[in-house]
mmCIF file of C-alpha atoms in Angstrom:
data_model
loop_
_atom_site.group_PDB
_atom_site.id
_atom_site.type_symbol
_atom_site.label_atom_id
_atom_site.label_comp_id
_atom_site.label_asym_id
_atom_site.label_seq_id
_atom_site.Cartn_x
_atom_site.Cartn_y
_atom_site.Cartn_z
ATOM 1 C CA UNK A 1 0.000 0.000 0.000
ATOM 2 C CA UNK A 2 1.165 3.535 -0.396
ATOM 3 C CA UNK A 3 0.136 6.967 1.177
ATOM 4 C CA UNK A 4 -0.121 10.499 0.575
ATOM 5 C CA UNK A 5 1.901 12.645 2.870
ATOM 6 C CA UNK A 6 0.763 16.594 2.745
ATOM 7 C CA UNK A 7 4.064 18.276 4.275
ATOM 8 C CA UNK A 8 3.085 19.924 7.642
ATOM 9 C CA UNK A 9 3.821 23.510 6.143
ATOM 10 C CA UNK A 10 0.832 23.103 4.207
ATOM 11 C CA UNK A 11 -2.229 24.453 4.888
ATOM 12 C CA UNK A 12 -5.753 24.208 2.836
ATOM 13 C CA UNK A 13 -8.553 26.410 3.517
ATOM 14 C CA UNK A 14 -11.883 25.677 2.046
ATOM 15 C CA UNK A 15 -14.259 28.253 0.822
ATOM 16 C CA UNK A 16 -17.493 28.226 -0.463
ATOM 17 C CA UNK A 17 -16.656 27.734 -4.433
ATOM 18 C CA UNK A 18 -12.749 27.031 -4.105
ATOM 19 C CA UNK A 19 -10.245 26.102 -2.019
ATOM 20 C CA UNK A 20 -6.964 27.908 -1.056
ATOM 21 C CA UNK A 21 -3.371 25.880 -0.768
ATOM 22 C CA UNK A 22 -1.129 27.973 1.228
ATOM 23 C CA UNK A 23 2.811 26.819 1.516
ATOM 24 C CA UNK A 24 3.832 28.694 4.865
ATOM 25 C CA UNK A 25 7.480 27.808 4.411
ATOM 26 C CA UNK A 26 7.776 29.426 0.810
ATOM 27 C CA UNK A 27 5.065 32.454 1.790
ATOM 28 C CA UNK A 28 2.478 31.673 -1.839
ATOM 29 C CA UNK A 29 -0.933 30.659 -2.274
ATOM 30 C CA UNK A 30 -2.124 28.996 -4.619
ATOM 31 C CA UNK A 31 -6.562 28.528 -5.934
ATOM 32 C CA UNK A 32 -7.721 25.292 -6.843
ATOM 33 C CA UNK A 33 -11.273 23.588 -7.393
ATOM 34 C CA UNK A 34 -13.489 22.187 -4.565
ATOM 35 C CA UNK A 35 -13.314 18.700 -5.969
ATOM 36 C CA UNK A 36 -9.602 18.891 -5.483
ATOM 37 C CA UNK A 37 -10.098 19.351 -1.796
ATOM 38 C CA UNK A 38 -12.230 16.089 -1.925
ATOM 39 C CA UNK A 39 -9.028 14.062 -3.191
ATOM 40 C CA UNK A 40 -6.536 15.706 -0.162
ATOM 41 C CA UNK A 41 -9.413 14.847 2.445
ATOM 42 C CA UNK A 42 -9.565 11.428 1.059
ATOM 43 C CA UNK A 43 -5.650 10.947 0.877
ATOM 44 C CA UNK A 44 -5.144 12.243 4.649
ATOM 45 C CA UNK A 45 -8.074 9.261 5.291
ATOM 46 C CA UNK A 46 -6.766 5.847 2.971
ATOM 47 C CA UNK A 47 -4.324 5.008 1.417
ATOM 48 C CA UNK A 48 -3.708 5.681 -3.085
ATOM 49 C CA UNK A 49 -5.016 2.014 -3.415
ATOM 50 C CA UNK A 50 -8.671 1.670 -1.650
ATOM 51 C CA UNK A 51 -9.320 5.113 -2.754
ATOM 52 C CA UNK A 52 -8.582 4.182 -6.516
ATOM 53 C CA UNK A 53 -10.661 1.101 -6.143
ATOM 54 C CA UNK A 54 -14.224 3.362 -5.347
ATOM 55 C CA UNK A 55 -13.966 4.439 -9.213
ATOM 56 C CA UNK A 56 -14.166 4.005 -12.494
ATOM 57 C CA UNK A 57 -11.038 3.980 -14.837
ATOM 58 C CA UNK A 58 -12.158 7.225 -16.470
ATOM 59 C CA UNK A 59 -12.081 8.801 -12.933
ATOM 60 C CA UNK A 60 -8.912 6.779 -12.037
ATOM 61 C CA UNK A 61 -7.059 9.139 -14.390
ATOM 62 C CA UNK A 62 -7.759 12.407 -12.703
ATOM 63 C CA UNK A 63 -6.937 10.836 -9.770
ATOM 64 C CA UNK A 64 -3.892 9.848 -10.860
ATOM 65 C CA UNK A 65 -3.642 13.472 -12.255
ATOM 66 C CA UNK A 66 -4.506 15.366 -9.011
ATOM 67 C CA UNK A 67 -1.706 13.183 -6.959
ATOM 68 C CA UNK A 68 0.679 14.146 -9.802
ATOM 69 C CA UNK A 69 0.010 17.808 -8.864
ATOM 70 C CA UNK A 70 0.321 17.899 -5.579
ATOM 71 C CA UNK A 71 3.737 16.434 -5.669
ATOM 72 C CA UNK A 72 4.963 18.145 -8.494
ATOM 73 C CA UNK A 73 4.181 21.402 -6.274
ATOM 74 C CA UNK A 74 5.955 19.680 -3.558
ATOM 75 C CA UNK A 75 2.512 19.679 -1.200
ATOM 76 C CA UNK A 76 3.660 16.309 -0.063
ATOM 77 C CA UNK A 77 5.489 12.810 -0.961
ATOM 78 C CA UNK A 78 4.206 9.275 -1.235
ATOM 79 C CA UNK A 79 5.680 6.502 1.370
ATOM 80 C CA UNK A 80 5.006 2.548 1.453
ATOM 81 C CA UNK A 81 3.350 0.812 3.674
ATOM 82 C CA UNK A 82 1.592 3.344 6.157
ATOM 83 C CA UNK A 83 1.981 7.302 6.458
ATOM 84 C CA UNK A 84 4.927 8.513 7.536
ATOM 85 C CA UNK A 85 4.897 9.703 10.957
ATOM 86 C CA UNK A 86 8.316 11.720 11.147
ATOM 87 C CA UNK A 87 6.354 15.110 10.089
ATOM 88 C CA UNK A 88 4.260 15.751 12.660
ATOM 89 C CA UNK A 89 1.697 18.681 12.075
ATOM 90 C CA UNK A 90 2.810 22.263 12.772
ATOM 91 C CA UNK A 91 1.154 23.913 15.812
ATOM 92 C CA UNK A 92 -0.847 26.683 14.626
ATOM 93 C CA UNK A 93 -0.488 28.192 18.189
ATOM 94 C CA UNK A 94 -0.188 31.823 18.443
ATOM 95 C CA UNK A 95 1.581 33.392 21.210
ATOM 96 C CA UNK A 96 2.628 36.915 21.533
ATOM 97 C CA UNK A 97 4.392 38.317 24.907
ATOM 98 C CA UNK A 98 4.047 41.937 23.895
ATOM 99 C CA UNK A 99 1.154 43.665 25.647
ATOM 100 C CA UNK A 100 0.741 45.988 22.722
ATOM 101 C CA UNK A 101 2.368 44.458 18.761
ATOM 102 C CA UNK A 102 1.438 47.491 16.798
ATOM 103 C CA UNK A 103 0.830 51.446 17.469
ATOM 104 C CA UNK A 104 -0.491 53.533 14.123
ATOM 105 C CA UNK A 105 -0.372 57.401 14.513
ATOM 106 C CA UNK A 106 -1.184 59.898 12.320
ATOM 107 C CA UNK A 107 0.633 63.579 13.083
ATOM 108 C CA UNK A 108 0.620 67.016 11.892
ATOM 109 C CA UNK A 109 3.456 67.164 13.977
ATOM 110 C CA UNK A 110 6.574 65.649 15.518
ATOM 111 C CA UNK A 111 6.330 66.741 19.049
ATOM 112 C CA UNK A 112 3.270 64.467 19.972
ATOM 113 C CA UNK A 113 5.849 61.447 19.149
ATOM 114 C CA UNK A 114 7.227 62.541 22.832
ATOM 115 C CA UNK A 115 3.658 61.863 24.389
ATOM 116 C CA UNK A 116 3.499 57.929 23.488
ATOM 117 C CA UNK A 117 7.464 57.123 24.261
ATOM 118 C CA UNK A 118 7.296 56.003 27.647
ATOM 119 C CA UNK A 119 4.075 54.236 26.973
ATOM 120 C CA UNK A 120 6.115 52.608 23.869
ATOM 121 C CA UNK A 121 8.362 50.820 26.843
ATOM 122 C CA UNK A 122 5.781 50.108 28.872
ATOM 123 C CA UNK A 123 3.724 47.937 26.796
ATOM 124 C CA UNK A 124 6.815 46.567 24.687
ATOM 125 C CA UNK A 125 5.421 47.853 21.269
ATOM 126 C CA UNK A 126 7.229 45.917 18.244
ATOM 127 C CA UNK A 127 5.971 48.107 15.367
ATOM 128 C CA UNK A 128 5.349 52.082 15.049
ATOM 129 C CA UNK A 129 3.645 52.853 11.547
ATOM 130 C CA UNK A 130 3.629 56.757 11.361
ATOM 131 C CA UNK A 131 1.482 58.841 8.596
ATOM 132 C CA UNK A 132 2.561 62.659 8.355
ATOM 133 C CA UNK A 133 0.520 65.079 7.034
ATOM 134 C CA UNK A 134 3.299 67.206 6.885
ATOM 135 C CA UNK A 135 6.055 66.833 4.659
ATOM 136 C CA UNK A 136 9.311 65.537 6.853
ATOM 137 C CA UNK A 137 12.783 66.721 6.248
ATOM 138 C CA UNK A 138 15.982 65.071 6.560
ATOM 139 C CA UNK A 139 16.376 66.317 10.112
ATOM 140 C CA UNK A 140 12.446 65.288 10.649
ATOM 141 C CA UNK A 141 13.249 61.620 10.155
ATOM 142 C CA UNK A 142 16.508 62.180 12.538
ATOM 143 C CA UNK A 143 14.051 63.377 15.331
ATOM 144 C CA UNK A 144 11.921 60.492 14.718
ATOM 145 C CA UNK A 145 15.061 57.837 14.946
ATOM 146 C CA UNK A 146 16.347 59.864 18.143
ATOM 147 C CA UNK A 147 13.160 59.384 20.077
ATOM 148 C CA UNK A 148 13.293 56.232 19.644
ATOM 149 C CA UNK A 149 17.068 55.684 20.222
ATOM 150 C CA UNK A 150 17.419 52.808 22.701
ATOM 151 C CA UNK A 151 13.838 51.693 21.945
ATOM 152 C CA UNK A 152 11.967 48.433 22.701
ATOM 153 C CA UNK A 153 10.639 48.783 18.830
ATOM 154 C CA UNK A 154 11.724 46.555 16.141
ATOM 155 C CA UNK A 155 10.924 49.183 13.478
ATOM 156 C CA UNK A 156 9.082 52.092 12.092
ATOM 157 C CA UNK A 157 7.429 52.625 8.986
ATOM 158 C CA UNK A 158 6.552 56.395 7.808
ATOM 159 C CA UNK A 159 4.119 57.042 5.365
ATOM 160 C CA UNK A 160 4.723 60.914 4.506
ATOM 161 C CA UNK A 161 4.514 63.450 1.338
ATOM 162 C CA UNK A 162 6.947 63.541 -1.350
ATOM 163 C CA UNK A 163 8.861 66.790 -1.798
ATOM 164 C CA UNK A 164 11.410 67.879 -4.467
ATOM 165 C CA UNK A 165 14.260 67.455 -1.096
ATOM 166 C CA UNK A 166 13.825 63.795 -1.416
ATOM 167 C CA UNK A 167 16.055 62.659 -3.394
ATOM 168 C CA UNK A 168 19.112 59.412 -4.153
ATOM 169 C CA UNK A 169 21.126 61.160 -1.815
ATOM 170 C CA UNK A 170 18.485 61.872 0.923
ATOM 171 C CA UNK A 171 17.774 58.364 1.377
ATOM 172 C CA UNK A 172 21.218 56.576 1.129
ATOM 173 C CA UNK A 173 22.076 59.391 3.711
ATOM 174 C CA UNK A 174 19.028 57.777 6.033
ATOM 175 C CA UNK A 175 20.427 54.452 5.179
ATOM 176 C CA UNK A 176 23.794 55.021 6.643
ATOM 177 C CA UNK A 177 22.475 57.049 10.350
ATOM 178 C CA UNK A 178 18.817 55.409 10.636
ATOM 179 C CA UNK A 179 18.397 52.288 12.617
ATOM 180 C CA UNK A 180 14.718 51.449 13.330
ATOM 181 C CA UNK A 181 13.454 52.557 10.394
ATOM 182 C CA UNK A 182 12.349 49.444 8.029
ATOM 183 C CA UNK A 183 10.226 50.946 5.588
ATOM 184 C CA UNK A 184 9.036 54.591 3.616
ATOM 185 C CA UNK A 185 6.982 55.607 1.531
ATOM 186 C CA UNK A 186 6.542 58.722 -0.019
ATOM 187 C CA UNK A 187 3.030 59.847 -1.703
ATOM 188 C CA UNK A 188 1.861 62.398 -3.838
ATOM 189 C CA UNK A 189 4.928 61.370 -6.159
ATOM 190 C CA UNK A 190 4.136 62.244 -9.705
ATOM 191 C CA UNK A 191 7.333 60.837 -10.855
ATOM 192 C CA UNK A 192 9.677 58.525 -8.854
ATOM 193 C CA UNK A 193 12.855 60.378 -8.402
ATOM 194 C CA UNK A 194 15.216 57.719 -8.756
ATOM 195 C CA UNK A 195 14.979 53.944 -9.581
ATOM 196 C CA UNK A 196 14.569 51.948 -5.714
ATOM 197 C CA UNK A 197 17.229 49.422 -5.574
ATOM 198 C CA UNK A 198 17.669 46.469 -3.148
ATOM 199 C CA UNK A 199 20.963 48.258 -1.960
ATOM 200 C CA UNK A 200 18.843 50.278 0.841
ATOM 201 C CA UNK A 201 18.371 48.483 4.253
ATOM 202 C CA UNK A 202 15.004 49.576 4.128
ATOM 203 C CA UNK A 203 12.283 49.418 1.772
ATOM 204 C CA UNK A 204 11.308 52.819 -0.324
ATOM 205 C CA UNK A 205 7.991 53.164 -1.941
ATOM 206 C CA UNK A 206 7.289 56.496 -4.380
ATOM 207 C CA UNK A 207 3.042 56.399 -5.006
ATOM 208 C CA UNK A 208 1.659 58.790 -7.445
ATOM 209 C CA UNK A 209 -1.856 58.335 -5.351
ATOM 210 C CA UNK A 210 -2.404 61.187 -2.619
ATOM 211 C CA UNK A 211 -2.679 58.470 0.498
ATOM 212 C CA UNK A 212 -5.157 58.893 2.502
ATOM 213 C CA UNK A 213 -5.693 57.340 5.978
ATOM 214 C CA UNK A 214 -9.501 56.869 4.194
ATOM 215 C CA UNK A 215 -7.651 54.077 1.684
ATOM 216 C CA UNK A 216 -6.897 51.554 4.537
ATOM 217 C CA UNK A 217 -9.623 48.759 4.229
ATOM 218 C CA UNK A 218 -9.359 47.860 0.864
ATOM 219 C CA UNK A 219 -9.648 44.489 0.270
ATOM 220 C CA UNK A 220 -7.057 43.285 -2.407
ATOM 221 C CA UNK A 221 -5.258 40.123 -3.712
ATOM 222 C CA UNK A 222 -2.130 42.511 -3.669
ATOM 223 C CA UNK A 223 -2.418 42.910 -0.120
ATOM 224 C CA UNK A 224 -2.378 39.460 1.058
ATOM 225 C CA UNK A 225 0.229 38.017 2.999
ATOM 226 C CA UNK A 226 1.205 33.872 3.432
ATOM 227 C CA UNK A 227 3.070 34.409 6.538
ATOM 228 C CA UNK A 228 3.212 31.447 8.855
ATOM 229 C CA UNK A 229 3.388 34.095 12.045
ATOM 230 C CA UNK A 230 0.099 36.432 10.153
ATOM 231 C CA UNK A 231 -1.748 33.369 9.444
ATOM 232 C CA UNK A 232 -1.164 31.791 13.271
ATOM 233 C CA UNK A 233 -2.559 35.208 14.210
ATOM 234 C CA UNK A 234 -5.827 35.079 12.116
ATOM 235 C CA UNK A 235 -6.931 31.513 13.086
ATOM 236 C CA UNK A 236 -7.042 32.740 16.440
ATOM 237 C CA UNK A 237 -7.556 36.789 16.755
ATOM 238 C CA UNK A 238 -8.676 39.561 14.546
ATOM 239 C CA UNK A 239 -6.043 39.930 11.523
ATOM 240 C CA UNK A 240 -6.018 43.710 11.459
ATOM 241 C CA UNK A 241 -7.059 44.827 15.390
ATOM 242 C CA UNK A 242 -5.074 42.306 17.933
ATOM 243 C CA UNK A 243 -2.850 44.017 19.913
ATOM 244 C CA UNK A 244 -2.706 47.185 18.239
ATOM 245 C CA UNK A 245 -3.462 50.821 19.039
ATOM 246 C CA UNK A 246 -4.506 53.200 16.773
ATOM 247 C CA UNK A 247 -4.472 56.941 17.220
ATOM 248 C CA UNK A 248 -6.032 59.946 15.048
ATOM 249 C CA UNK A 249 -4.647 63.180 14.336
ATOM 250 C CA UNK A 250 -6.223 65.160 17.338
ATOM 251 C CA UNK A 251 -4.580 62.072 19.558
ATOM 252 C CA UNK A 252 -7.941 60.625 19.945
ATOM 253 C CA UNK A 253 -6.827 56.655 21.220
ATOM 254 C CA UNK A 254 -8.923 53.987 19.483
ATOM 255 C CA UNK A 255 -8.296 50.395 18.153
ATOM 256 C CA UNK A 256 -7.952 51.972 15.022
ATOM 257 C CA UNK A 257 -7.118 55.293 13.988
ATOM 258 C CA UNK A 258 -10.683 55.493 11.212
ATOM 259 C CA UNK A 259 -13.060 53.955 13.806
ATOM 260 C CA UNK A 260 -15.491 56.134 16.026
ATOM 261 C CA UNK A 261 -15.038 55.047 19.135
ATOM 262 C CA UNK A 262 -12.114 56.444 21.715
ATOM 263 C CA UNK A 263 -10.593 55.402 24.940
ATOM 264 C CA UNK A 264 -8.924 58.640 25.647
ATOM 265 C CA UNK A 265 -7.055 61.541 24.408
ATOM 266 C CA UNK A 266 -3.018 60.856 24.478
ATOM 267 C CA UNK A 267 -2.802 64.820 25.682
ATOM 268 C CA UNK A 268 -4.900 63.417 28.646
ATOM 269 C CA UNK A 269 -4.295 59.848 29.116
ATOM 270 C CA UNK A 270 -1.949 56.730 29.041
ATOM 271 C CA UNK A 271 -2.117 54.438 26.451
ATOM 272 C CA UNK A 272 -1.912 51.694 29.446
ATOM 273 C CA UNK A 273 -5.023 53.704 31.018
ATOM 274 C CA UNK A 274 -6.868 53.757 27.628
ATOM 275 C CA UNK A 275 -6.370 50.017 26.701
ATOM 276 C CA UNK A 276 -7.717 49.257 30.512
ATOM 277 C CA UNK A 277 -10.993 50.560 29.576
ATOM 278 C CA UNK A 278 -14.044 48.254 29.080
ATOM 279 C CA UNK A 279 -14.395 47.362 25.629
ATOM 280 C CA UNK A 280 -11.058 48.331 24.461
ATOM 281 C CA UNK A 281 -10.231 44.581 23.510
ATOM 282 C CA UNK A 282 -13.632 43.615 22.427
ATOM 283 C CA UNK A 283 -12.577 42.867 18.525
ATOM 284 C CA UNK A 284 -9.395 41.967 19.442
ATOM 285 C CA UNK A 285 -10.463 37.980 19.214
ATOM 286 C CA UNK A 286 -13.013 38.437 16.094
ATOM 287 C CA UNK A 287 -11.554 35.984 13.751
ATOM 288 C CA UNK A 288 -12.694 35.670 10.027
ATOM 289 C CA UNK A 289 -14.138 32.668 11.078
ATOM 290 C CA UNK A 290 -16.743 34.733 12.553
ATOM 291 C CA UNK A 291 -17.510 37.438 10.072
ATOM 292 C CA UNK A 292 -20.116 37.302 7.570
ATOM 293 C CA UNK A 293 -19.166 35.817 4.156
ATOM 294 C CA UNK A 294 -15.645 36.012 5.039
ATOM 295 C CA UNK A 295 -16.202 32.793 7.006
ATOM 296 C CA UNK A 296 -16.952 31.038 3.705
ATOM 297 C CA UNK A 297 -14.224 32.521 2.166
ATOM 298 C CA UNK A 298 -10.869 30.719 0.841
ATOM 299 C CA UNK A 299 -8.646 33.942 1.214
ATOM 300 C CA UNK A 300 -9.863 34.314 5.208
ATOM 301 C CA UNK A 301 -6.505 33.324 6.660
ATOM 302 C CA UNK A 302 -3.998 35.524 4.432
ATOM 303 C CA UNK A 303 -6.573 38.700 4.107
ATOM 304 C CA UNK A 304 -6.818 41.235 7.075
ATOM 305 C CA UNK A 305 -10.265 42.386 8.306
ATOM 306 C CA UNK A 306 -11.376 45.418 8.507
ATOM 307 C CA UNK A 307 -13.756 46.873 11.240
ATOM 308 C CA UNK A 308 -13.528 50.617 10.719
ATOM 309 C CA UNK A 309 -15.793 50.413 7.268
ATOM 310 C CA UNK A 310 -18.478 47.253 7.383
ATOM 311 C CA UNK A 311 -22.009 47.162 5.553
ATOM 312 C CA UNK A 312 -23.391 47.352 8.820
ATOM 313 C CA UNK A 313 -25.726 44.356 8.284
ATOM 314 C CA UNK A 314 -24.758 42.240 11.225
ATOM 315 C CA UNK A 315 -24.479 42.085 14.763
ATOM 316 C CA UNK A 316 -23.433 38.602 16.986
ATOM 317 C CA UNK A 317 -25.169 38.337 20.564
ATOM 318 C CA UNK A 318 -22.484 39.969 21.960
ATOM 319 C CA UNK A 319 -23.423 43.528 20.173
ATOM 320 C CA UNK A 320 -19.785 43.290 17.882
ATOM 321 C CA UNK A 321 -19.486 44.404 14.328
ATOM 322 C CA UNK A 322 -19.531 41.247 12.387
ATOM 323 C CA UNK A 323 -20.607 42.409 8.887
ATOM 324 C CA UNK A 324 -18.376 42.060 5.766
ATOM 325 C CA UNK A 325 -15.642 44.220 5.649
ATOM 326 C CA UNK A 326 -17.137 47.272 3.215
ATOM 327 C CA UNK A 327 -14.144 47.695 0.666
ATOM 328 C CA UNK A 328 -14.388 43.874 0.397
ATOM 329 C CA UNK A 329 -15.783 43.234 -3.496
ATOM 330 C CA UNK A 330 -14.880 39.287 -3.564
ATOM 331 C CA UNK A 331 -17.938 37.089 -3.394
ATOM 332 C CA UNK A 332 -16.226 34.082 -1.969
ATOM 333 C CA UNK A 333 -20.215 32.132 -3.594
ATOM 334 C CA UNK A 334 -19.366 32.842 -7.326
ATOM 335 C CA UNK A 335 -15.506 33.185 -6.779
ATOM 336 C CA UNK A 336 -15.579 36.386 -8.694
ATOM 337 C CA UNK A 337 -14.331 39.857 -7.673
ATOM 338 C CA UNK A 338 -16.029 43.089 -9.011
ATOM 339 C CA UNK A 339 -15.104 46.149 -10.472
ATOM 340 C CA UNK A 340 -17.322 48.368 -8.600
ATOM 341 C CA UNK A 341 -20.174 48.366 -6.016
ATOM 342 C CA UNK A 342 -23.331 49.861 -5.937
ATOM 343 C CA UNK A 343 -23.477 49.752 -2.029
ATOM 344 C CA UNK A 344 -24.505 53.197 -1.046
ATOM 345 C CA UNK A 345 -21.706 53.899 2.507
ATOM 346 C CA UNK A 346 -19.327 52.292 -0.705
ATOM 347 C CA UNK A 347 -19.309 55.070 -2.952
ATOM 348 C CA UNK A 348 -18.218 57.352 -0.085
ATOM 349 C CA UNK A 349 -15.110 55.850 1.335
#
């Protein structure tokens, strides 16, 4: 007898019309048909042999076809005699020590970067993602590295707006003094000014569109990550809200920077005092197992979920948000995205 092993670092999610194959260790996904989820479930159950003998010749062959695939794609090997049992599955346990992964601020200006530092220790933030309204010079992006100098964060990402300063030289010159920062992007760029290379030791990103803090929520095969960590995160708390603060541009503290409700003013309050407030965690544990049509929905694992724009249309007992994320325009039922929407609250965001 011989048996189909799928390698532990793959994962298949079934949706309503298709299924999705995700390979964790080499970070792509792949669609395939819901019959072809049939033929894994029935490979992780019997071995090649009594499954073959259930049909016909004519079915034999894609069979025979669909094992074919899923080794030439390196989903798995074939062993004699029983399944092997030297690849045992991967946990899919999520475990984050951090009281606090992520902190998103929007400023107008630099100074309110001095309000959140201590709280920054405190809570052991990872990741500070920083939109400016206000175009940052040189010595801007300095001030931002020096506040952090000795930091508990990992990185810092800056979303601000291109100006005619920002140049080859600008950025290899933040290359060679910077040291938190892992990514920028610069928007409102009609034309890159040079050609990003891989020589930086972060990531630079010139976008024509004028970002807006609006644009987050947009649901997007471009925007979908196959990360073992991201997906260990979704199977078990909200993609998008879990352990992250957001704050607006008049320091309003929320769980995301676009949604109405605050916990506190950072002029006023801690972010430790904010996140203590009832109902501060209350999405923090909505997975997109939970959410309308996303739970029937291949891409649920590797897409993030959005709770600051929803259609609105659904509540669960426990009076939370669980409605299709708004800027969503897959229909995980006909496996077909569309160009447009004729949802009313759509046409405005």
């Amino acid at each position: 007898m011989t048996y189909f092993n799928l390698f532990s670092n793959i994962m298949v999610t079934k949706g309503a019309s298709r299924i999705l194959i995700s390979d964790l260790q080499r970070n792509v996904s792949e669609l395939y048909s819901l019959e072809f989820y049939d033929v894994i479930e029935e490979l992780s159950q019997k071995s090649i042999e009594n499954i073959l003998e259930n049909y016909n010749a004519e079915s034999r062959k894609f069979i025979y076809e669909y094992i074919e695939l899923l080794l030439e794609k390196e989903y798995g090997f074939i062993s004699e005699g029983d399944w092997d049992r030297n690849f045992p599955s991967i946990s899919n346990e999520y475990n984050e020590p951090n009281k606090i992964s992520n902190i998103f601020i929007e400023i107008n200006n630099l100074s309110v970067l001095g309000t959140i530092k201590q709280s920054v220790e405190n809570l052991g933030v990872k990741h500070l993602v920083i939109y400016s309204h206000e175009k940052l010079s040189l010595s801007g992006f300095q001030e931002i590295e020096l506040q952090f100098a000795g930091s508990v964060l990992n990185g810092i990402e800056i979303f601000s707006p291109y100006h005619d300063a920002v140049d080859e030289n600008f950025i290899h010159y933040l290359n060679q003094t910077a040291k938190r920062i892992y990514g920028l992007v610069f928007y409102g760029c009609a034309k890159a000014p040079f050609k990003s290379r891989d020589i930086f030791r972060f990531h630079v990103q010139f976008s024509s569109e004028d970002l807006k803090i609006s644009s987050c929520g947009k649901v997007n095969l471009k925007y979908f990550n196959t990360n073992s960590q991201k997906v260990s995160e979704a199977l078990h708390h909200n993609s998008c809200l879990h352990k992250k603060i957001g704050i607006d541009v008049n320091g309003n503290i929320k769980n995301c920077p676009l949604m109405a409700e605050s916990f506190g003013n950072i002029n006023y309050e801690s972010l430790e005092n904010a996140m203590a407030k009832p109902g501060f965690r209350k999405y923090w544990n909505l997975t997109k197992d939970k959410v309308e049509a996303c739970r029937d929905c291949e891409f649920r694992y590797i897409c993030t979920d959005c709770r600051a724009f929803t259609e609105s249309s659904h509540k669960n007992s426990e009076g939370l948000d669980i409605s299709k994320p708004l800027k969503c325009g897959y229909d995980p039922y006909s496996g077909k995205w569309e160009a447009g929407s004729n949802h009313p609250l759509k046409q405005k965001h």
